[in-house]
Short mmCIF file of C-alpha atoms in Angstrom, two decimals:
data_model
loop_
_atom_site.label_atom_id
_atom_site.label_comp_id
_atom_site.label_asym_id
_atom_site.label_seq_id
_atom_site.Cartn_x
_atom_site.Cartn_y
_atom_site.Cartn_z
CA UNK S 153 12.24 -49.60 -28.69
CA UNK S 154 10.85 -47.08 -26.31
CA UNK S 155 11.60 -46.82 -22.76
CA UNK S 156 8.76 -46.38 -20.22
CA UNK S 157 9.81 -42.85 -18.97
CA UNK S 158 9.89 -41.57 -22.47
CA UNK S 159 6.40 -43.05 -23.12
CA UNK S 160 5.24 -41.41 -19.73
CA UNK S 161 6.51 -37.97 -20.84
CA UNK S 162 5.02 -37.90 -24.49
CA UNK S 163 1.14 -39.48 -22.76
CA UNK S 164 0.94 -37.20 -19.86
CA UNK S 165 1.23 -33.14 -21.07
CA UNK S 166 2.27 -30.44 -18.49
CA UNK S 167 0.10 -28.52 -16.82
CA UNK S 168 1.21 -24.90 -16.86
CA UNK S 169 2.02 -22.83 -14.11
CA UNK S 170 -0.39 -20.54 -12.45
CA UNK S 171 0.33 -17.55 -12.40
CA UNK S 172 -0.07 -15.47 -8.93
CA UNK S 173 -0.68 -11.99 -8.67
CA UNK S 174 0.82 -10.37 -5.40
CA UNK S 175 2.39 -7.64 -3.59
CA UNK S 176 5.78 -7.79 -2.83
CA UNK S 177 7.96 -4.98 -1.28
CA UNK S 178 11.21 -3.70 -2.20
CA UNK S 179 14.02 -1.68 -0.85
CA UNK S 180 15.67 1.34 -1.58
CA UNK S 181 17.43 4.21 -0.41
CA UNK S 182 15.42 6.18 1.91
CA UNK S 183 14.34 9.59 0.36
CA UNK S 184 14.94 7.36 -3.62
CA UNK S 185 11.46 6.08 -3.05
CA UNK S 186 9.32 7.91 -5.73
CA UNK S 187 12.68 8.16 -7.94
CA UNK S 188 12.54 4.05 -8.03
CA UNK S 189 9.22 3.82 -8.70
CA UNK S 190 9.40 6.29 -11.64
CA UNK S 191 12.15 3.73 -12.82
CA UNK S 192 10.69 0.77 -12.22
CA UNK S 193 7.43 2.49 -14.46
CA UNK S 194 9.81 3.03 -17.25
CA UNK S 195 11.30 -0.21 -17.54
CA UNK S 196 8.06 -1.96 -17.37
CA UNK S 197 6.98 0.26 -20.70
CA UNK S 198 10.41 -0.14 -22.31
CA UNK S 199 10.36 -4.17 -21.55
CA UNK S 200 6.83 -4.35 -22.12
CA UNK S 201 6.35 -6.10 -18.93
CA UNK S 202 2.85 -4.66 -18.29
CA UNK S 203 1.25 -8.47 -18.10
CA UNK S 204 3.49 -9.21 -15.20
CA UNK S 205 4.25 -5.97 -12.86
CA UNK S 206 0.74 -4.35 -12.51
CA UNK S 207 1.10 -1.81 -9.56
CA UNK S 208 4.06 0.49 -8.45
CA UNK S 209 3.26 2.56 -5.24
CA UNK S 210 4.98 4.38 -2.53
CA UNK S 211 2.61 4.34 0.51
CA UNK S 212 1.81 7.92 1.66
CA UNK S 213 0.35 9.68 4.54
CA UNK S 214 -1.05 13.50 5.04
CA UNK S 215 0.00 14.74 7.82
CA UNK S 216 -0.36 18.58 9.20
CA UNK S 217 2.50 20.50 10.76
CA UNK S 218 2.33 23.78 12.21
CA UNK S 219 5.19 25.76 10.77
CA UNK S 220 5.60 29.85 11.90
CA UNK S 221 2.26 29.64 13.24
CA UNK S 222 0.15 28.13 9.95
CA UNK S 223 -1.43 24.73 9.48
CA UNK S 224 0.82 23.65 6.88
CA UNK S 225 -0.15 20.09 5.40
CA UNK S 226 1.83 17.70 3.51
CA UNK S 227 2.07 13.98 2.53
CA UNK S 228 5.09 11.48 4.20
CA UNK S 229 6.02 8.07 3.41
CA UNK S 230 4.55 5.70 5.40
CA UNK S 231 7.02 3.41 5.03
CA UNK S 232 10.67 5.19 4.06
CA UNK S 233 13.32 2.95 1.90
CA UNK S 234 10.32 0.68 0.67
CA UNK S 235 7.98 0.32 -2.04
CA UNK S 236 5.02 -2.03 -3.23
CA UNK S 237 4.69 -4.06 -5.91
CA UNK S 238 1.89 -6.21 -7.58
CA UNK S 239 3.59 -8.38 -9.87
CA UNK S 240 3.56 -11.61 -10.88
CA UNK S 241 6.64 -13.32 -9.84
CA UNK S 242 9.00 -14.77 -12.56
CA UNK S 243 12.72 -14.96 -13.58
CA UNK S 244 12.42 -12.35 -16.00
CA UNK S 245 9.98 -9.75 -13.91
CA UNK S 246 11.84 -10.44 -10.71
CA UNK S 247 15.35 -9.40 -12.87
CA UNK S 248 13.12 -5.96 -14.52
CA UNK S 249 12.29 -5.11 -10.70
CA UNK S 250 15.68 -6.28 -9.34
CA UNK S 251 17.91 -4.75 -11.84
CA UNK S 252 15.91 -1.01 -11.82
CA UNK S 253 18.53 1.76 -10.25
CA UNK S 254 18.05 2.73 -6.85
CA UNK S 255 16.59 -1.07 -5.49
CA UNK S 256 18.72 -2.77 -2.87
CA UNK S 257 16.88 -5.76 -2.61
CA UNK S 258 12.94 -7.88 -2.50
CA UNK S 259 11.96 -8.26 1.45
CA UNK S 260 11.98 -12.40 2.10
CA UNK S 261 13.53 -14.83 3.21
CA UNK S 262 16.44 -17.09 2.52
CA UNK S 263 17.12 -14.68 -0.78
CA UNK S 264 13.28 -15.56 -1.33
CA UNK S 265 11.06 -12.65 -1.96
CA UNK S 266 7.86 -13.45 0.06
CA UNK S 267 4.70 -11.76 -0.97
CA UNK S 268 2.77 -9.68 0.99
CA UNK S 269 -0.70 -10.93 2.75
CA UNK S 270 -3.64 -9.40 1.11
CA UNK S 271 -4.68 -8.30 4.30
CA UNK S 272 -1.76 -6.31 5.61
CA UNK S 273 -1.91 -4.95 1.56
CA UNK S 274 -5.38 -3.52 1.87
CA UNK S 275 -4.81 -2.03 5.25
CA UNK S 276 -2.26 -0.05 3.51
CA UNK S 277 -3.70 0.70 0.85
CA UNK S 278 -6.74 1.72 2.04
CA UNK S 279 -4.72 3.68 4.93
CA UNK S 280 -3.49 5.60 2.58
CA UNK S 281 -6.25 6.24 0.82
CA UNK S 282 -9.03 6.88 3.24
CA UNK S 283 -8.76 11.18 2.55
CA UNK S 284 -9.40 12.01 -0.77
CA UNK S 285 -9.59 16.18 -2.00
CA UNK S 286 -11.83 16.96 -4.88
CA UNK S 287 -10.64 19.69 -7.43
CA UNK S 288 -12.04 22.38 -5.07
CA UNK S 289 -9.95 21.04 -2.05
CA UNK S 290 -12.54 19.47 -0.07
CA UNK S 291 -12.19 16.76 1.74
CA UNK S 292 -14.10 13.11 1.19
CA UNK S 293 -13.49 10.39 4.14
CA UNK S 294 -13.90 6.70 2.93
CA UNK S 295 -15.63 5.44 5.61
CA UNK S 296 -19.34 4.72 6.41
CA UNK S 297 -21.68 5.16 9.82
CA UNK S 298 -20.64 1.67 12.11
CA UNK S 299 -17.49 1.42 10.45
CA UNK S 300 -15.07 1.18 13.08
CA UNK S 301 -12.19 3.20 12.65
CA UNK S 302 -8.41 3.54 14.23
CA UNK S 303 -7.93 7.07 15.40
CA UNK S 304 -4.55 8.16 14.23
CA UNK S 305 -3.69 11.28 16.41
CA UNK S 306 -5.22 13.55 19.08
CA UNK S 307 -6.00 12.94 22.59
CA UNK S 308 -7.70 9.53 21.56
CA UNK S 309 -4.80 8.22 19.67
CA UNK S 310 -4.90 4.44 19.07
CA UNK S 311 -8.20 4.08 20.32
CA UNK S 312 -10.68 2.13 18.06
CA UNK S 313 -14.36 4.32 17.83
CA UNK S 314 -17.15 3.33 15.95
CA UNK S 315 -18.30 5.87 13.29
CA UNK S 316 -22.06 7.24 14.41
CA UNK S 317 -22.33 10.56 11.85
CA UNK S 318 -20.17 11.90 9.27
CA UNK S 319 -20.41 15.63 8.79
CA UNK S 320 -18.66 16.57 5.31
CA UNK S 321 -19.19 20.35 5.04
CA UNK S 322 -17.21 20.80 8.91
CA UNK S 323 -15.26 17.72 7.42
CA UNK S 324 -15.87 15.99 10.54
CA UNK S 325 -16.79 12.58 12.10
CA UNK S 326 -18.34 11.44 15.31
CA UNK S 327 -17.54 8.79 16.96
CA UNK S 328 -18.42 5.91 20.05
CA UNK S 329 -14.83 5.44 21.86
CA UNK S 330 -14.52 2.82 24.64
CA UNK S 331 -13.07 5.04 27.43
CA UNK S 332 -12.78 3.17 31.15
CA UNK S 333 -15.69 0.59 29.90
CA UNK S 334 -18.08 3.30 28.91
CA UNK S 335 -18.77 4.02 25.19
CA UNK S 336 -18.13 8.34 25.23
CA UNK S 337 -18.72 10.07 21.94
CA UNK S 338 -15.96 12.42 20.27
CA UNK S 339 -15.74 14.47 17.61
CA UNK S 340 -13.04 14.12 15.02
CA UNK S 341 -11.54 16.08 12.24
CA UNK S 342 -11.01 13.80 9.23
CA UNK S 343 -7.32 14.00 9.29
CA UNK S 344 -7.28 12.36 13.14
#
């Protein structure tokens, strides 16, 4: 004779998991950064874990230096000793990520890794990825007039402005800045 529970379990079928894509964000040595991720890429194609890490990237900046007296302009991390992931998170992709060279541990709590908000993600993201060059060098800004923007360095620095004319061929941008209660305008390169 059957018992109850077993009847229970045979009637009412699982439902599956659902399966979460979402940024998470390792560690590693500071400077290993772009070594990891070139790991990490490798073991996803050797494992054939492309259905459950999607996204590897090392958030970067450009940022100009004068050096001997030339405008010399290079990327940074944004964030040294960490890197993003969009994954999907399971025993065995947690273990591909976890187990790459070079990765001290998932950011979380408890031993947890906690994904990242989506909106802290596409602030990055799109931080990161608001200067593009074309092939001839020249500078594209992804931003639109009334977008308001955070001005990242200058004499305005941290000030919000709102975006009023964008001038690609001086690869400039004008904006309305909030100075003692009065809206001023300024002129911006598109690296501030």
């Amino acid at each position: 004779m059957a018992k109850a529970k077993d009847i229970e379990k045979a009637v009412i079928p699982k439902t599956p998991k659902i399966q979460v894509r979402s940024w998470y964000v390792v560690q590693t040595a500071s400077g290993h950064e772009n070594r990891v991720k070139d790991h990490i890429e490798k073991r996803i194609k050797t494992l054939n874990a492309d259905d459950k890490i999607f996204n590897v990237i090392v958030p970067e900046k450009d940022v100009t230096k004068i050096h001997d007296g030339k405008r010399v302009e290079k990327k940074e991390r944004e964030f040294p000793g960490y890197v993003l992931i969009e994954m999907i998170m399971e025993d065995s992709s947690w273990r591909i990520v976890r187990d790459t060279p070079g990765v001290t541990r998932f950011i979380g709590a408890n031993k947890q890794p906690l994904p990242v908000p989506p909106s802290e993600v596409r602030r990055i993201l799109r931080k990161s990825q608001v200067i593009t060059k074309t092939k001839e060098g020249k500078k594209i800004i992804d931003v639109v007039v009334g977008e308001s923007v955070k001005i990242q360095s200058g004499p305005f620095e941290d000030f919000i402005g709102e975006i009023t004319e964008i001038n690609e061929e001086r690869e400039t941008v004008k904006a309305l800045v909030s100075i003692f209660g009065r809206s001023t305008p300024v002129e911006l390169s598109f690296d501030q």
